[in-house]
Coordinates of C-alpha atoms in Angstrom, one line a residue:
M59 CA 87.4 86.3 121.1
T60 CA 91.0 87.4 121.4
A61 CA 94.2 86.3 119.9
L62 CA 96.1 83.2 121.1
D63 CA 98.2 83.8 124.2
L64 CA 101.9 84.0 123.4
S65 CA 102.5 81.1 125.8
S66 CA 100.4 78.9 123.6
P67 CA 102.4 76.5 121.3
V68 CA 101.8 76.8 117.6
A69 CA 102.6 74.0 115.2
V70 CA 103.4 74.2 111.5
V71 CA 103.0 71.0 109.5
G72 CA 104.9 71.0 106.2
T73 CA 108.4 72.7 106.2
G74 CA 108.8 73.9 102.7
T75 CA 109.3 77.6 101.9
M76 CA 105.8 78.6 103.0
G77 CA 105.8 76.4 106.1
Q78 CA 109.2 77.8 107.2
G79 CA 107.9 81.4 106.6
I80 CA 104.8 80.9 108.7
A81 CA 106.8 79.3 111.5
Q82 CA 109.2 82.2 111.5
V83 CA 106.3 84.7 111.8
A84 CA 104.8 82.8 114.8
L85 CA 108.2 82.4 116.4
V86 CA 109.2 86.1 116.1
A87 CA 105.8 87.1 117.5
G88 CA 106.7 85.2 120.7
H89 CA 105.1 81.7 120.5
P90 CA 106.7 78.4 121.1
V91 CA 106.7 76.7 117.7
R92 CA 106.8 73.1 116.7
L93 CA 107.8 71.9 113.3
Y94 CA 106.7 68.7 111.8
D95 CA 107.3 67.1 108.4
A96 CA 106.4 63.6 107.2
A97 CA 109.9 63.3 105.5
P98 CA 112.5 62.2 108.1
G99 CA 115.0 64.9 108.9
R100 CA 113.1 67.6 107.0
A101 CA 111.8 69.4 110.2
A102 CA 115.3 69.6 111.7
Q103 CA 116.7 71.1 108.4
A104 CA 113.8 73.6 108.4
A105 CA 114.6 74.6 112.0
A106 CA 118.3 75.2 111.0
A107 CA 117.2 77.3 108.0
I108 CA 114.9 79.4 110.2
G109 CA 117.8 79.9 112.6
A110 CA 120.0 81.2 109.8
R111 CA 117.3 83.7 108.8
L112 CA 117.1 84.9 112.4
D113 CA 120.8 85.5 112.2
R114 CA 120.3 87.6 109.1
L115 CA 117.6 89.6 110.9
V116 CA 120.1 90.4 113.7
E117 CA 122.7 91.5 111.1
K118 CA 120.2 93.8 109.6
G119 CA 119.2 95.3 112.9
R120 CA 115.7 94.0 112.8
L121 CA 116.1 91.6 115.8
T122 CA 118.3 91.7 118.8
G123 CA 120.7 89.0 119.6
A124 CA 118.8 88.2 122.8
G125 CA 115.6 88.1 120.8
R126 CA 117.2 85.6 118.3
D127 CA 118.4 83.4 121.1
A128 CA 115.0 83.4 122.8
A129 CA 113.3 82.5 119.5
R130 CA 115.7 79.6 118.9
D131 CA 114.9 78.3 122.3
R132 CA 111.2 78.3 121.5
L133 CA 111.7 76.5 118.1
R134 CA 111.5 72.7 118.2
P135 CA 111.4 70.2 115.3
V136 CA 109.4 67.1 116.2
D137 CA 109.3 63.6 114.7
S138 CA 105.6 62.7 115.3
L139 CA 102.2 64.3 115.2
T140 CA 101.7 63.2 118.8
D141 CA 104.3 65.8 119.8
L142 CA 101.7 68.4 118.8
A143 CA 99.2 67.3 121.4
D144 CA 99.4 70.5 123.5
C145 CA 99.4 73.0 120.6
A146 CA 96.7 75.7 120.5
L147 CA 97.0 76.2 116.7
V148 CA 98.2 73.9 114.0
V149 CA 98.8 75.5 110.5
E150 CA 99.2 73.1 107.6
A151 CA 101.4 73.9 104.6
V152 CA 101.7 70.6 102.8
L153 CA 101.1 69.4 99.2
E154 CA 98.1 71.0 97.4
R155 CA 96.0 67.9 97.3
L156 CA 92.6 67.5 98.9
D157 CA 93.1 63.9 99.9
V158 CA 96.5 64.6 101.5
K159 CA 95.2 67.5 103.5
Q160 CA 92.1 65.7 104.6
E161 CA 94.1 62.7 105.8
L162 CA 96.4 65.0 107.8
F163 CA 93.7 66.8 109.6
R164 CA 91.8 63.6 110.4
A165 CA 95.1 62.4 112.1
L166 CA 95.5 65.7 113.9
E167 CA 92.0 65.5 115.3
D168 CA 93.0 62.3 117.1
V169 CA 95.9 64.1 118.7
V170 CA 95.1 67.7 119.6
A171 CA 92.6 69.0 122.2
D172 CA 89.1 69.8 121.2
D173 CA 89.8 73.6 121.5
C174 CA 92.8 73.5 119.2
L175 CA 92.4 75.7 116.2
L176 CA 93.2 73.9 112.9
A177 CA 94.2 76.0 109.9
T178 CA 95.1 75.4 106.2
N179 CA 97.3 77.7 104.2
T180 CA 95.8 76.4 100.9
S181 CA 95.6 78.9 98.1
S182 CA 93.5 76.9 95.6
L183 CA 91.5 74.2 97.4
S184 CA 88.2 74.6 99.2
V185 CA 88.5 75.2 102.9
T186 CA 85.0 73.7 103.2
A187 CA 86.0 70.5 101.5
I188 CA 89.2 70.1 103.6
G189 CA 87.3 70.7 106.8
G190 CA 84.5 68.4 105.6
A191 CA 86.6 65.4 106.6
L192 CA 86.7 66.5 110.3
R193 CA 84.4 65.5 113.1
H194 CA 84.4 69.1 114.4
P195 CA 84.8 71.3 111.3
G196 CA 83.7 74.4 113.2
R197 CA 87.2 74.9 114.5
F198 CA 88.7 74.7 111.0
V199 CA 89.7 77.9 109.1
G200 CA 91.9 79.0 106.2
L201 CA 94.9 81.1 107.0
H202 CA 96.3 82.0 103.6
F203 CA 99.7 83.7 103.9
F204 CA 101.5 85.2 100.9
N205 CA 105.0 84.3 100.0
P206 CA 107.4 85.2 101.5
A207 CA 105.3 85.0 104.7
P208 CA 107.7 87.0 106.9
L209 CA 107.7 90.0 104.6
L210 CA 104.3 90.2 103.0
P211 CA 101.7 91.6 105.4
L212 CA 98.5 90.2 104.0
V213 CA 96.7 87.1 105.5
E214 CA 93.4 86.0 104.1
V215 CA 91.3 84.5 106.9
V216 CA 88.9 82.2 105.2
S217 CA 85.7 80.8 106.8
G218 CA 84.5 77.5 105.4
F219 CA 80.8 76.7 105.3
A220 CA 81.0 75.0 108.7
T221 CA 83.6 77.3 110.4
D222 CA 82.4 78.8 113.7
V223 CA 82.5 82.6 114.0
T224 CA 84.6 82.2 117.2
S225 CA 87.2 80.2 115.3
A226 CA 87.4 82.7 112.4
T227 CA 87.7 85.6 114.9
R228 CA 90.4 84.0 116.9
A229 CA 92.4 83.2 113.7
Y230 CA 91.9 86.8 112.5
E231 CA 93.0 88.4 115.9
T232 CA 96.0 86.0 116.1
A233 CA 97.2 87.0 112.6
R234 CA 96.8 90.6 113.6
A235 CA 98.8 90.0 116.8
W236 CA 101.5 88.5 114.7
G237 CA 101.9 91.9 113.0
K238 CA 100.0 90.9 109.8
T239 CA 97.1 92.6 108.1
P240 CA 94.2 90.1 108.1
V241 CA 91.2 90.3 105.8
A242 CA 88.1 88.1 106.4
C243 CA 86.5 86.3 103.5
A244 CA 84.1 83.5 102.7
D245 CA 85.3 80.2 101.2
T246 CA 85.1 81.0 97.4
P247 CA 87.4 79.9 94.6
G248 CA 90.5 82.0 94.8
F249 CA 89.4 83.6 98.0
I250 CA 89.9 87.4 97.4
V251 CA 93.2 88.0 95.7
N252 CA 93.4 85.0 93.4
R253 CA 89.7 85.5 92.4
I254 CA 89.8 89.3 91.7
A255 CA 93.3 89.3 90.2
R256 CA 92.5 87.0 87.3
P257 CA 91.7 89.8 84.7
F258 CA 95.1 91.5 85.3
Y259 CA 96.7 88.5 83.7
A260 CA 93.9 87.4 81.4
E261 CA 93.4 90.7 79.7
A262 CA 97.1 91.3 79.1
F263 CA 97.3 87.8 77.6
A264 CA 94.2 88.4 75.5
V265 CA 95.6 91.6 74.0
H266 CA 98.8 89.7 73.1
E267 CA 96.9 86.7 71.6
S268 CA 94.8 89.1 69.4
Q269 CA 98.1 90.6 68.1
G270 CA 97.2 93.9 69.7
A271 CA 100.7 94.4 71.3
D272 CA 103.7 92.4 72.3
P273 CA 104.4 91.5 75.9
A274 CA 107.1 94.1 76.5
T275 CA 104.8 96.9 75.4
I276 CA 101.8 95.6 77.4
D277 CA 104.0 95.3 80.5
A278 CA 105.4 98.8 80.0
V279 CA 101.9 100.3 79.6
L280 CA 100.6 98.5 82.8
R281 CA 103.6 99.9 84.7
E282 CA 104.1 103.3 83.3
S283 CA 100.5 104.2 82.7
G284 CA 98.5 102.0 85.0
G285 CA 100.8 102.4 87.9
F286 CA 101.1 98.6 88.6
R287 CA 104.4 97.5 90.2
M288 CA 105.0 94.9 87.4
G289 CA 103.4 94.0 84.1
A290 CA 101.4 90.8 83.7
F291 CA 104.1 89.0 81.7
E292 CA 107.0 89.8 83.9
L293 CA 105.0 89.0 87.0
T294 CA 103.9 85.6 85.8
D295 CA 107.5 84.8 84.8
L296 CA 108.4 85.6 88.4
I297 CA 105.6 83.6 89.9
G298 CA 106.2 80.7 87.5
Q299 CA 104.0 80.1 84.5
D300 CA 103.0 76.7 85.7
V301 CA 102.0 78.1 89.1
N302 CA 100.0 81.0 87.7
E303 CA 98.3 78.9 85.1
S304 CA 97.4 76.2 87.7
V305 CA 95.7 78.8 89.9
T306 CA 93.8 80.2 86.9
H307 CA 92.7 76.8 85.9
S308 CA 91.6 75.9 89.4
V309 CA 89.5 79.0 89.8
W310 CA 88.0 78.5 86.3
Q311 CA 87.1 74.9 87.1
S312 CA 85.8 75.8 90.5
F313 CA 83.4 78.3 88.9
F314 CA 82.1 75.6 86.6
Q315 CA 84.2 76.9 83.6
D316 CA 82.8 80.4 83.8
V317 CA 84.2 82.2 80.7
R318 CA 85.1 85.2 82.9
F319 CA 87.9 83.1 84.4
A320 CA 89.0 81.2 81.3
P321 CA 92.7 80.3 81.1
S322 CA 94.9 81.6 78.3
L323 CA 95.8 79.2 75.4
A324 CA 99.1 81.2 74.9
Q325 CA 100.1 80.6 78.5
R326 CA 99.1 76.9 78.2
R327 CA 101.5 76.5 75.3
L328 CA 104.2 78.2 77.3
V329 CA 103.8 75.7 80.1
E330 CA 103.7 72.8 77.7
S331 CA 107.0 73.9 76.2
G332 CA 108.6 74.0 79.6
R333 CA 109.1 77.8 79.5
L334 CA 108.1 78.4 83.1
G335 CA 109.7 81.8 83.6
R336 CA 112.7 82.8 85.6
K337 CA 113.1 79.4 87.3
S338 CA 113.5 77.7 83.9
G339 CA 115.5 80.5 82.2
Q340 CA 112.7 81.2 79.7
G341 CA 109.1 82.3 79.9
W342 CA 107.5 85.2 78.2
Y343 CA 111.0 86.7 78.3
D344 CA 114.5 85.1 78.0
Y345 CA 116.5 85.1 81.2
R346 CA 119.5 83.1 79.9
D347 CA 123.0 84.5 80.1
G348 CA 123.5 87.0 77.3
A349 CA 119.8 87.3 76.4
E350 CA 118.6 90.9 75.7
R351 CA 115.3 92.1 77.2
P352 CA 113.0 93.2 74.4
E353 CA 112.1 96.9 74.5
P354 CA 108.5 98.1 74.4
H355 CA 107.3 99.7 71.2
T356 CA 107.8 103.5 71.5
A357 CA 106.7 105.8 68.8
E358 CA 109.2 108.1 67.0
G359 CA 109.0 111.8 67.7
A360 CA 106.1 113.6 66.1
E361 CA 105.1 117.3 65.9
P362 CA 102.5 118.3 68.4
P363 CA 99.2 119.8 67.1
A364 CA 98.9 123.6 67.2
Y365 CA 95.7 123.3 69.1
V366 CA 93.1 120.9 70.4
V367 CA 89.3 121.3 70.9
V368 CA 87.9 119.9 74.1
E369 CA 84.3 118.7 73.6
G370 CA 82.5 117.9 76.8
G371 CA 84.1 116.5 79.9
L372 CA 86.9 114.0 79.7
G373 CA 85.9 112.0 82.8
P374 CA 89.0 110.3 84.3
A375 CA 91.2 112.3 81.9
A376 CA 89.8 115.6 83.0
E377 CA 93.2 117.0 83.9
L378 CA 94.5 116.7 80.4
P379 CA 93.3 120.2 79.1
A380 CA 95.3 121.9 81.9
M381 CA 98.4 119.8 81.1
I382 CA 98.0 120.6 77.4
R383 CA 97.9 124.4 78.1
E384 CA 100.9 124.1 80.3
A385 CA 102.8 122.5 77.4
G386 CA 102.1 125.6 75.4
I387 CA 99.4 124.1 73.1
Q388 CA 96.2 126.1 72.6
V389 CA 93.1 124.6 74.1
R390 CA 89.6 125.5 72.9
E391 CA 86.6 124.3 74.8
E392 CA 83.1 123.6 73.4
D393 CA 80.1 122.4 75.3
E394 CA 78.8 119.2 73.8
D395 CA 76.0 117.1 75.3
N396 CA 77.4 113.9 73.8
G397 CA 81.0 114.9 73.6
T398 CA 83.8 113.5 75.7
R399 CA 86.8 113.9 73.4
L400 CA 89.6 116.0 72.0
V401 CA 89.3 117.2 68.4
L402 CA 92.7 117.5 66.6
P403 CA 93.5 119.8 63.7
S404 CA 93.2 116.9 61.3
G405 CA 89.5 116.7 62.3
G406 CA 90.2 113.3 63.9
H407 CA 89.1 112.6 67.5
L408 CA 91.1 111.5 70.5
V409 CA 88.9 109.6 72.9
L410 CA 89.6 107.8 76.2
A411 CA 89.2 104.0 75.9
D412 CA 85.5 103.1 76.2
G413 CA 85.2 99.6 74.9
Q414 CA 84.6 100.5 71.3
T415 CA 87.0 100.2 68.4
S416 CA 88.5 102.7 66.0
A417 CA 87.3 100.7 63.0
E418 CA 83.7 101.7 63.9
F419 CA 84.4 105.4 63.3
R420 CA 85.6 107.6 60.5
D421 CA 88.7 108.9 62.3
V422 CA 89.2 108.1 66.0
V423 CA 92.3 107.4 68.0
Y424 CA 91.8 106.0 71.5
F425 CA 94.1 106.6 74.4
D426 CA 94.4 104.3 77.4
L427 CA 93.5 104.9 81.1
A428 CA 96.3 106.2 83.4
L429 CA 96.4 106.0 87.2
D430 CA 97.7 109.6 87.1
Y431 CA 98.1 111.4 83.8
R432 CA 100.6 113.8 85.3
A433 CA 102.8 111.1 86.8
A434 CA 102.4 108.6 83.9
T435 CA 105.6 108.3 81.8
R436 CA 103.9 106.4 79.0
V437 CA 100.5 106.5 77.3
A438 CA 99.1 103.9 74.8
L439 CA 97.2 104.9 71.7
S440 CA 95.0 102.6 69.7
A441 CA 94.0 103.0 66.0
S442 CA 92.7 100.9 63.2
Q443 CA 94.4 100.4 59.8
D444 CA 92.0 102.9 58.3
T445 CA 92.6 105.7 60.8
N446 CA 94.1 108.8 59.2
P447 CA 97.9 108.7 59.8
Q448 CA 97.9 112.4 60.4
T449 CA 95.5 111.9 63.3
V450 CA 97.7 109.3 64.8
A451 CA 100.8 111.5 64.3
E452 CA 99.0 114.5 66.0
A453 CA 97.8 112.3 68.9
T454 CA 101.3 111.0 69.3
G455 CA 102.9 114.4 69.2
L456 CA 100.4 115.7 71.7
F457 CA 101.3 113.2 74.4
Q458 CA 105.0 113.5 73.6
A459 CA 104.6 117.3 74.2
L460 CA 103.3 116.4 77.7
G461 CA 106.5 114.4 78.4
K462 CA 105.1 111.0 77.7
K463 CA 106.5 108.1 75.8
V464 CA 103.9 106.8 73.4
S465 CA 103.1 103.2 72.4
V466 CA 100.7 102.8 69.5
I467 CA 98.9 99.4 69.7
G468 CA 96.4 97.7 67.5
D469 CA 92.6 98.4 67.4
V470 CA 92.0 96.8 70.8
P471 CA 88.6 97.7 72.4
G472 CA 89.1 98.8 76.0
M473 CA 92.9 98.8 75.3
I474 CA 95.2 97.5 78.1
V475 CA 94.9 99.3 81.4
A476 CA 91.2 100.3 81.0
R477 CA 89.8 96.9 80.2
A478 CA 91.8 95.2 83.0
V479 CA 90.8 97.7 85.6
A480 CA 87.1 97.6 84.5
R481 CA 87.0 93.8 84.9
I482 CA 88.8 93.9 88.2
I483 CA 86.2 96.4 89.5
D484 CA 83.4 94.2 88.2
L485 CA 84.7 91.1 89.9
A486 CA 85.1 93.1 93.1
Y487 CA 81.5 94.3 93.1
D488 CA 80.3 90.8 92.3
A489 CA 82.3 89.4 95.2
V490 CA 80.8 91.9 97.7
A491 CA 77.3 91.2 96.4
K492 CA 77.9 87.4 97.0
G493 CA 79.1 87.9 100.5
V494 CA 82.8 87.0 99.8
A495 CA 84.2 90.0 101.7
T496 CA 83.7 93.7 102.4
E497 CA 84.7 96.5 100.1
E498 CA 87.4 97.6 102.6
D499 CA 88.9 94.2 102.9
I500 CA 88.9 93.7 99.1
D501 CA 90.7 97.0 98.6
T502 CA 93.2 96.1 101.4
A503 CA 93.8 92.6 99.9
M504 CA 94.5 93.8 96.4
R505 CA 96.8 96.5 97.5
L506 CA 98.8 94.3 99.9
G507 CA 98.5 90.9 98.2
V508 CA 99.4 91.9 94.7
N509 CA 100.7 95.5 95.1
Y510 CA 98.0 97.1 93.1
P511 CA 98.3 100.9 93.2
L512 CA 94.6 101.2 94.2
G513 CA 92.0 98.8 95.4
P514 CA 89.1 98.1 93.0
F515 CA 86.7 100.3 94.9
E516 CA 89.2 103.1 95.2
W517 CA 89.6 102.9 91.4
S518 CA 85.8 102.9 91.0
R519 CA 85.4 106.0 93.1
R520 CA 88.1 107.8 91.2
L521 CA 86.8 106.8 87.8
G522 CA 83.1 107.4 88.4
R523 CA 80.4 105.0 89.3
R524 CA 79.3 104.3 85.7
W525 CA 82.7 104.1 84.1
A526 CA 83.4 100.4 84.5
Y527 CA 79.8 99.4 83.7
D528 CA 79.7 101.5 80.5
L529 CA 83.1 100.2 79.2
L530 CA 82.2 96.6 79.9
D531 CA 78.8 96.9 78.4
D532 CA 80.4 98.2 75.1
L533 CA 83.0 95.4 75.2
H534 CA 80.2 92.9 75.7
L535 CA 78.4 94.1 72.6
R536 CA 81.6 93.5 70.6
D537 CA 82.4 90.2 72.3
P538 CA 79.2 88.5 73.4
S539 CA 80.9 85.4 74.8
G540 CA 80.0 86.6 78.3
R541 CA 83.6 87.3 79.2
Y542 CA 82.9 91.1 79.4
A543 CA 79.2 91.0 80.5
P544 CA 78.9 93.4 83.5
S545 CA 77.7 91.6 86.6
L546 CA 74.3 92.3 88.1
A547 CA 76.0 93.9 91.1
L548 CA 77.8 96.4 88.9
Y549 CA 74.6 97.1 86.9
R550 CA 72.7 97.8 90.2
H551 CA 75.5 100.1 91.3
A552 CA 75.3 102.1 88.1
Y553 CA 71.5 102.1 88.0
A554 CA 71.2 103.3 91.6
T555 CA 73.4 106.2 90.7
D556 CA 71.2 107.1 87.7
R557 CA 68.1 107.0 89.8
R558 CA 69.6 109.4 92.4
E559 CA 70.6 111.7 89.6
G560 CA 67.2 111.5 88.0
G561 CA 68.3 109.7 84.8
T562 CA 67.7 106.4 83.2
S563 CA 69.9 103.4 82.6

């Protein structure tokens, strides 16, 4: 099954920001495009707005004047659904209400030909449920574009329970012909991106709610250590707290209030207070005129230790000993069967976040996961109130000697980057095991849909097959609510590795 022929008319119903964006994509690809909106005059206004954006593309050299003129000639606002009768594809981008969408598609079915592909751009509703209102649900599919649709490459092509393979394939190939990067997924709450991205927000909010660190510090660690484009607090301020919380709540409810997807009470209070982020002037941060952006906690300068002792391998932090030597600090190495730590002159231990707490040990400082310890500009440390201050000072001075800013947070098991990445990896394995999507499509979706530095399976391969399971298993022991319980899929992944290596799990 191939993509729609460029001579085939495409219709977009709903002419808000997303509808206009989808129409522009189809238009620039070469299709005749019809615009319809139930509000009188709205389609014509949308056509004018799209024309203005085409002008800007010409000014930027991304479209020729002739191309713009041809595109304008192919764009037609219409006043009635009956004007869509000859369309080969109709994409809906109306209000996110099941009854509204079902009513629209029932009306469309009475207008369009039997071979017309019908698609919804819903981000939170069940494709199966919307299509369930149709006489012929096999031709119904989800085409979830990301905002702004003309710029962001990802499109989730969602197959409902009754969607025909031929319909899903045609939608997939059409999105690709439009210059997008499609990924195929089954109809599941949140699809790929909004399902697997939940821990990025949830764990940042949880660290804040537990008084482990403030938003500015958490965001800085996610960016400067984790390699994420934006931190969770600034990103949700950009998205809109009401929008982000609504998606979280929808996914949570759709999974029958699974604790792994539970919303944040702190975010709920933010929404209730009307602090919705940039669009309202206040969110986690204050965007009003004259407001100062809070700075992340950064430790004062400290003396580096004269030496460190490396006991065992450091796993994902294996490059640290070489970096420490390059900084002029003596490194001694000792083979330890159970050791995966740095020993400081104070006698305290510096350990990569593993899901345990500093309070459990005599003198341990944890350090957070980094995407790339050489490139990272900030490293977070975690210590309890009883941790030897000298150990904290030596750990701080060590990373400062490596050219890093240091943020010391509370005694947070799994810290910030590590626990978020581990949970993202777990949800990704769970999704593959349940037939939601392939590993490749999930990695692609998370890189392109939310700009993650690595996809979950890329993270997993880099960190080691047991890393996420072990960290979550330790977290689950300390918080047995089920939020951190590793999925059966992640357990099987780790256990299969042990068997191949001749070990036990």
